[in-house]
Short mmCIF file of C-alpha atoms and ligand atoms in Angstrom, two decimals:
data_model
loop_
_atom_site.label_atom_id
_atom_site.label_comp_id
_atom_site.label_asym_id
_atom_site.label_seq_id
_atom_site.Cartn_x
_atom_site.Cartn_y
_atom_site.Cartn_z
CA MET A 1 -89.11 90.73 104.44
CA VAL A 2 -88.99 86.43 104.90
CA LYS A 3 -91.62 84.91 106.55
CA GLU A 4 -90.60 83.05 109.92
CA LYS A 5 -91.48 79.43 109.48
CA ARG A 6 -93.69 77.85 111.80
CA ARG A 7 -91.76 76.06 114.79
CA ILE A 8 -92.69 72.32 116.33
CA ALA A 9 -90.66 70.03 118.38
CA ILE A 10 -89.77 66.13 119.02
CA ILE A 11 -88.69 64.71 122.51
CA THR A 12 -88.26 60.78 122.88
CA SER A 13 -89.07 60.24 126.39
CA GLY A 14 -88.78 57.35 129.14
CA GLY A 15 -87.48 53.88 128.13
CA ASP A 16 -85.74 53.87 124.28
CA ALA A 17 -87.19 51.57 121.91
CA SER A 18 -85.92 50.56 118.34
CA GLY A 19 -87.62 52.44 115.77
CA MET A 20 -87.59 56.15 117.82
CA ASN A 21 -84.88 57.41 115.07
CA ALA A 22 -87.69 56.21 112.33
CA VAL A 23 -89.92 58.37 113.91
CA ILE A 24 -87.68 61.56 114.33
CA ARG A 25 -86.91 61.46 111.03
CA ALA A 26 -90.23 60.68 109.79
CA VAL A 27 -91.81 63.68 111.67
CA THR A 28 -88.60 66.05 111.10
CA ARG A 29 -89.01 65.22 106.97
CA TYR A 30 -93.20 65.50 106.68
CA GLY A 31 -92.88 68.05 109.27
CA ILE A 32 -90.16 70.28 106.53
CA TYR A 33 -92.70 69.17 103.72
CA ARG A 34 -95.70 70.67 105.60
CA GLY A 35 -93.71 73.79 105.92
CA PHE A 36 -92.50 73.70 110.03
CA GLU A 37 -89.18 74.14 111.22
CA VAL A 38 -88.34 71.15 113.67
CA TYR A 39 -86.72 71.17 116.63
CA GLY A 40 -84.97 67.89 118.28
CA PHE A 41 -84.92 68.63 122.13
CA TYR A 42 -82.11 66.34 123.88
CA GLU A 43 -83.10 63.58 126.60
CA GLY A 44 -86.85 64.11 126.43
CA PHE A 45 -88.27 66.36 129.28
CA LYS A 46 -84.79 66.78 130.88
CA GLY A 47 -83.98 68.65 127.44
CA LEU A 48 -86.63 71.08 127.33
CA ILE A 49 -86.16 72.16 131.11
CA ASN A 50 -82.53 72.78 129.95
CA ASN A 51 -83.21 74.54 126.68
CA LYS A 52 -81.22 71.34 124.67
CA PHE A 53 -82.19 71.42 121.35
CA GLU A 54 -80.54 71.12 117.75
CA VAL A 55 -82.47 72.21 114.77
CA LEU A 56 -83.26 69.13 112.86
CA ASP A 57 -82.90 69.03 108.79
CA SER A 58 -83.37 66.42 106.35
CA ASN A 59 -79.44 65.98 106.25
CA SER A 60 -79.27 65.73 110.16
CA VAL A 61 -82.15 62.81 110.10
CA GLY A 62 -80.27 60.88 107.26
CA GLY A 63 -78.86 57.20 108.07
CA ILE A 64 -80.64 56.75 111.07
CA ILE A 65 -83.61 54.97 109.96
CA ASP A 66 -81.91 51.50 110.73
CA ARG A 67 -80.54 52.31 113.79
CA GLY A 68 -81.70 51.21 117.68
CA GLY A 69 -81.70 53.54 120.53
CA THR A 70 -82.58 57.31 120.13
CA PHE A 71 -80.24 60.22 118.46
CA LEU A 72 -82.16 62.60 120.63
CA TYR A 73 -81.11 60.65 123.74
CA SER A 74 -83.68 60.04 126.67
CA ALA A 75 -84.16 60.08 130.03
CA ARG A 76 -86.58 59.88 132.94
CA SER A 77 -86.61 63.34 134.68
CA GLU A 78 -87.54 63.95 138.13
CA GLU A 79 -87.62 67.28 137.68
CA PHE A 80 -90.43 67.57 135.40
CA LYS A 81 -92.59 65.74 137.32
CA CYS A 82 -92.90 68.93 139.37
CA LYS A 83 -94.44 72.22 138.54
CA THR A 84 -91.67 74.46 138.57
CA GLY A 85 -89.38 71.79 136.24
CA GLN A 86 -92.74 72.32 133.74
CA LYS A 87 -92.82 75.44 134.24
CA LYS A 88 -89.30 75.82 133.33
CA ALA A 89 -90.14 73.72 130.06
CA ILE A 90 -92.95 75.51 128.98
CA GLU A 91 -90.92 78.93 129.20
CA ASN A 92 -88.25 77.51 126.49
CA LEU A 93 -90.79 75.94 124.35
CA LYS A 94 -92.46 79.81 124.63
CA ASN A 95 -89.42 81.47 123.80
CA ASN A 96 -87.86 79.42 121.28
CA LYS A 97 -91.81 79.97 119.31
CA ILE A 98 -92.55 76.41 119.33
CA GLU A 99 -95.93 76.13 118.42
CA GLY A 100 -97.09 72.22 118.77
CA LEU A 101 -94.93 69.00 120.16
CA ILE A 102 -94.59 65.48 119.83
CA VAL A 103 -93.68 63.16 122.56
CA VAL A 104 -92.42 59.90 121.98
CA GLY A 105 -92.71 57.62 124.55
CA GLY A 106 -94.94 55.54 126.96
CA ASN A 107 -97.67 55.85 129.95
CA GLY A 108 -95.22 57.87 131.86
CA SER A 109 -94.33 60.15 129.14
CA PHE A 110 -97.62 60.96 128.02
CA ARG A 111 -98.63 61.97 131.89
CA GLY A 112 -96.13 64.63 131.45
CA ALA A 113 -97.45 65.64 128.27
CA HIS A 114 -100.77 65.70 129.26
CA ASP A 115 -99.51 68.12 132.12
CA LEU A 116 -98.07 70.09 129.38
CA HIS A 117 -101.16 70.35 127.20
CA GLU A 118 -103.12 71.28 130.61
CA GLN A 119 -100.90 74.44 130.78
CA GLY A 120 -101.61 75.49 127.14
CA ILE A 121 -99.21 73.56 124.89
CA GLN A 122 -100.41 71.89 122.11
CA VAL A 123 -98.80 68.35 122.70
CA ILE A 124 -99.50 64.75 120.61
CA GLY A 125 -98.02 61.61 121.62
CA ILE A 126 -96.82 59.05 119.91
CA PRO A 127 -96.40 55.49 121.59
CA ALA A 128 -93.03 53.90 122.00
CA THR A 129 -91.73 51.22 124.39
CA ILE A 130 -91.19 47.57 124.21
CA ASP A 131 -93.55 46.34 126.48
CA ASN A 132 -96.74 47.45 124.81
CA ASP A 133 -98.60 47.98 127.71
CA VAL A 134 -99.88 51.36 126.33
CA ALA A 135 -103.69 51.22 126.15
CA GLY A 136 -105.59 52.48 122.88
CA THR A 137 -102.89 50.71 120.23
CA ASP A 138 -102.56 47.50 119.37
CA TYR A 139 -98.97 48.37 118.97
CA SER A 140 -96.47 50.62 120.02
CA ILE A 141 -93.03 51.30 118.14
CA GLY A 142 -89.87 48.87 119.61
CA PHE A 143 -92.16 45.98 120.53
CA ASP A 144 -91.99 44.22 117.44
CA THR A 145 -88.31 44.53 117.00
CA ALA A 146 -87.75 43.36 120.65
CA LEU A 147 -89.93 40.43 120.11
CA ASN A 148 -87.54 39.83 117.08
CA VAL A 149 -84.37 39.97 119.08
CA ILE A 150 -86.09 37.94 121.59
CA ILE A 151 -86.88 35.07 119.57
CA ASP A 152 -83.74 34.62 118.14
CA LEU A 153 -82.42 34.43 121.78
CA VAL A 154 -84.81 32.17 122.73
CA SER A 155 -83.79 29.93 119.81
CA LYS A 156 -80.25 29.49 121.09
CA ILE A 157 -81.03 28.77 124.47
CA ARG A 158 -83.62 25.90 122.82
CA ASP A 159 -80.38 24.53 120.74
CA THR A 160 -78.51 24.14 124.16
CA ALA A 161 -81.44 23.18 126.16
CA SER A 162 -82.12 20.30 124.24
CA SER A 163 -78.62 19.33 123.97
CA HIS A 164 -78.58 18.55 127.22
CA ASP A 165 -82.02 17.62 128.58
CA ARG A 166 -82.76 20.82 130.40
CA THR A 167 -85.51 23.20 131.97
CA PHE A 168 -84.51 26.98 130.98
CA VAL A 169 -86.34 29.68 132.52
CA VAL A 170 -86.19 33.05 130.32
CA GLU A 171 -87.07 36.25 132.39
CA VAL A 172 -88.21 38.80 129.41
CA MET A 173 -88.80 42.52 130.00
CA GLY A 174 -92.74 44.56 130.16
CA ARG A 175 -92.11 46.19 133.52
CA ASN A 176 -95.90 45.02 135.27
CA SER A 177 -96.99 44.15 132.09
CA GLY A 178 -96.81 40.15 130.61
CA ILE A 179 -97.37 41.20 127.13
CA ILE A 180 -93.85 40.07 125.84
CA ALA A 181 -93.60 37.25 127.60
CA VAL A 182 -96.96 35.94 126.30
CA ASN A 183 -95.89 36.76 122.42
CA THR A 184 -92.82 35.61 123.47
CA GLY A 185 -94.27 32.50 124.75
CA ILE A 186 -96.43 31.53 121.46
CA ALA A 187 -93.75 32.57 118.61
CA CYS A 188 -91.38 30.51 120.68
CA GLY A 189 -93.25 27.67 121.22
CA ALA A 190 -92.87 27.51 125.23
CA ASP A 191 -94.24 25.40 127.46
CA TYR A 192 -95.04 28.06 130.26
CA ILE A 193 -95.94 31.59 130.53
CA LEU A 194 -95.66 32.98 133.63
CA ILE A 195 -97.00 36.42 133.92
CA PRO A 196 -98.36 39.02 136.63
CA GLU A 197 -101.71 38.88 135.39
CA ILE A 198 -102.81 34.95 135.80
CA GLU A 199 -101.28 33.25 138.88
CA VAL A 200 -100.70 29.65 138.10
CA ASP A 201 -99.17 26.58 140.78
CA LEU A 202 -95.62 25.60 140.24
CA ALA A 203 -96.15 22.63 142.33
CA LYS A 204 -98.70 21.71 138.97
CA ILE A 205 -95.95 23.04 136.14
CA ALA A 206 -93.15 21.11 138.22
CA ALA A 207 -95.40 17.93 138.07
CA GLN A 208 -96.47 18.18 134.65
CA ILE A 209 -92.42 19.01 133.68
CA LYS A 210 -91.51 15.32 135.23
CA LYS A 211 -94.75 13.54 133.71
CA HIS A 212 -93.53 15.01 129.98
CA ARG A 213 -89.66 14.51 130.08
CA ALA A 214 -89.80 11.46 128.65
CA GLY A 215 -90.74 12.53 125.03
CA LYS A 216 -89.11 15.94 125.31
CA ARG A 217 -85.68 17.34 125.32
CA HIS A 218 -86.08 20.64 127.09
CA THR A 219 -88.76 22.47 128.47
CA LEU A 220 -89.25 26.21 127.97
CA ILE A 221 -90.23 28.55 130.55
CA ILE A 222 -90.96 32.45 129.88
CA VAL A 223 -91.12 34.76 133.03
CA ALA A 224 -92.20 37.84 132.78
CA GLU A 225 -89.72 40.55 135.10
CA GLY A 226 -93.25 41.88 136.72
CA ALA A 227 -94.53 38.00 137.86
CA ALA A 228 -91.33 36.47 139.14
CA SER A 229 -87.36 36.44 138.65
CA ALA A 230 -86.34 33.09 136.79
CA ALA A 231 -83.79 32.82 139.65
CA GLU A 232 -86.70 32.23 142.06
CA VAL A 233 -88.89 29.95 139.83
CA ALA A 234 -85.86 28.25 138.50
CA SER A 235 -85.36 27.12 142.03
CA SER A 236 -88.41 26.15 142.68
CA ILE A 237 -88.90 24.14 139.98
CA LYS A 238 -85.92 22.38 140.58
CA LEU A 239 -86.48 21.53 144.08
CA LEU A 240 -90.29 20.68 142.93
CA SER A 241 -89.38 18.59 140.10
CA GLY A 242 -85.77 17.09 140.56
CA HIS A 243 -85.28 18.45 137.15
CA GLU A 244 -81.89 20.11 136.27
CA VAL A 245 -82.76 24.11 135.55
CA ARG A 246 -80.71 26.85 134.02
CA VAL A 247 -81.67 30.77 134.10
CA SER A 248 -81.33 33.15 131.56
CA VAL A 249 -82.36 37.22 132.32
CA LEU A 250 -82.07 38.61 128.73
CA GLY A 251 -82.01 42.23 129.88
CA HIS A 252 -81.65 45.60 128.19
CA ILE A 253 -80.33 43.02 125.16
CA GLN A 254 -84.19 43.08 124.18
CA ARG A 255 -84.28 46.79 124.09
CA GLY A 256 -81.57 47.16 121.12
CA GLY A 257 -80.94 46.14 117.85
CA SER A 258 -82.01 47.38 114.08
CA PRO A 259 -85.98 48.35 113.71
CA SER A 260 -88.10 45.39 112.03
CA ALA A 261 -90.23 46.45 109.06
CA LEU A 262 -93.19 46.80 110.96
CA ASP A 263 -91.60 49.07 113.40
CA ARG A 264 -90.52 51.54 110.52
CA VAL A 265 -93.60 51.69 108.62
CA LEU A 266 -95.39 51.92 111.56
CA ALA A 267 -92.88 54.96 112.36
CA ALA A 268 -93.81 56.63 109.12
CA LYS A 269 -97.31 55.95 109.62
CA PHE A 270 -97.62 57.40 112.75
CA SER A 271 -95.21 60.37 112.55
CA LYS A 272 -97.70 61.35 109.67
CA LYS A 273 -100.72 61.18 111.90
CA ALA A 274 -99.16 63.13 114.76
CA VAL A 275 -97.79 66.05 112.47
CA ASP A 276 -101.35 66.19 110.53
CA LEU A 277 -103.00 66.42 114.06
CA LEU A 278 -101.00 69.46 114.97
CA ILE A 279 -101.79 71.32 111.93
CA GLU A 280 -105.74 70.21 112.58
CA GLY A 281 -105.07 71.87 115.71
CA GLU A 282 -105.68 68.72 117.98
CA SER A 283 -103.84 68.61 121.64
CA ASP A 284 -103.79 66.14 124.17
CA CYS A 285 -103.86 62.89 122.33
CA MET A 286 -101.54 59.75 121.19
CA VAL A 287 -101.93 58.04 117.94
CA GLY A 288 -102.16 54.42 117.59
CA ILE A 289 -103.33 51.47 115.26
CA LYS A 290 -106.32 49.70 115.94
CA SER A 291 -107.35 46.99 113.40
CA MET A 292 -104.63 48.27 110.84
CA ARG A 293 -106.32 51.72 110.85
CA ILE A 294 -104.26 54.45 112.54
CA ILE A 295 -106.40 56.21 114.96
CA LYS A 296 -106.06 59.13 117.85
CA ASN A 297 -106.82 59.02 121.38
CA LYS A 298 -107.19 61.27 124.49
CA PHE A 299 -104.48 60.89 126.54
CA MET A 300 -106.71 60.55 129.72
CA ASP A 301 -108.50 57.82 128.19
CA VAL A 302 -105.40 56.08 127.36
CA LEU A 303 -103.60 56.90 130.90
CA GLU A 304 -106.97 55.62 132.61
CA ALA A 305 -107.03 52.35 131.27
CA LYS A 306 -105.38 49.09 131.84
CA LYS A 307 -104.10 47.42 128.82
CA ASP A 308 -105.01 43.64 129.07
CA ILE A 309 -102.84 40.82 128.03
CA ASP A 310 -104.39 38.88 124.99
CA ARG A 311 -105.86 35.98 126.82
CA GLU A 312 -107.16 33.96 124.36
CA LEU A 313 -103.28 33.81 122.76
CA TYR A 314 -102.43 32.72 126.45
CA LYS A 315 -104.44 30.00 126.61
CA LEU A 316 -103.51 29.00 122.66
CA ALA A 317 -99.53 29.51 123.72
CA HIS A 318 -100.61 26.47 126.31
CA THR A 319 -102.52 24.32 124.05
CA LEU A 320 -99.88 24.29 121.70
CA SER A 321 -97.11 23.62 123.62
CA ILE A 322 -98.80 20.06 124.87
O1 F6P B 401 -90.65 50.10 129.59
C1 F6P B 401 -89.45 49.35 129.13
C2 F6P B 401 -88.42 48.90 130.25
O2 F6P B 401 -87.29 47.98 129.24
C3 F6P B 401 -89.13 47.58 130.90
O3 F6P B 401 -89.58 46.88 130.25
C4 F6P B 401 -87.94 47.57 132.18
O4 F6P B 401 -88.89 46.98 133.39
C5 F6P B 401 -87.43 48.77 132.02
O5 F6P B 401 -87.56 49.63 130.93
C6 F6P B 401 -86.22 49.01 132.49
O6 F6P B 401 -85.81 50.62 132.94
P1 F6P B 401 -84.52 50.98 132.82
O7 F6P B 401 -84.15 50.70 131.48
O8 F6P B 401 -84.46 52.48 133.25
O9 F6P B 401 -83.51 50.10 133.56
#
């Protein structure tokens, strides 16, 4: 009699992040190497509820390492937030004889993953969100790629800003976190960074812009979506400084594109660790990277901590912009 292979499953959940495909590929191939059959459920928790999956093999994950988005699709499932939705998902996992689940996503997804663990499912998380707002890891998959997309776009804005001697207010994503904005600010040489974590006085900024104009051909203000809207900031700066201001809201373009080298390498390391943890019988935890080492954290520790911006980096960005 042929012995049935043990089964694990993977979902990608929440906002998509470039590098999720590289994770699906690495989990599938490393999982197969370790003797598992790997099930990919579509559209995150929604696919678990609706029992929509495909069995992944080495070929089905070929040619996706360099593709943005997620070929298993993603969703934010309202149904999964209630117990009846979770019950359906658990029944489907059990009926398919799936022993362990890997959830690829951000804080919201790990709340759901923790709920599954509480109801007897072995589950490991891999952090993936452009916001990089997941505690317990220096990087989440997709953050580095998003930054690279953003710096390319902001360079283009700089070209036109200095041609016309203009101030530009560029709005970046990040939900309630200023982490994308701070890193964009330092990487793009922004003059000012507005983030939800630190209050600033726009009148002071406007006065500085007026003073600095003599030697400068452009002013760049990066605003995190969680701090204010770029349009509001622009109209205040215009009113207070009398200077010509333009607005650019980068939007979902930040979530697309081929993953960076860093995100691809992280995808491989996180995926291996996640499968190894399942084999070791671990559950209720997320893999992460701290000071270049791959580690694990309990979901609750991750969810209870608020990841702060790098305050030194924020200060340095402003020091360097003078
Ligand atoms: O969490 C990633 C993110 O892109 C946030 O930066 C942003 O606030 C949110 O998702 C946008 O969500 P949606 O794609 O549902 O509009």
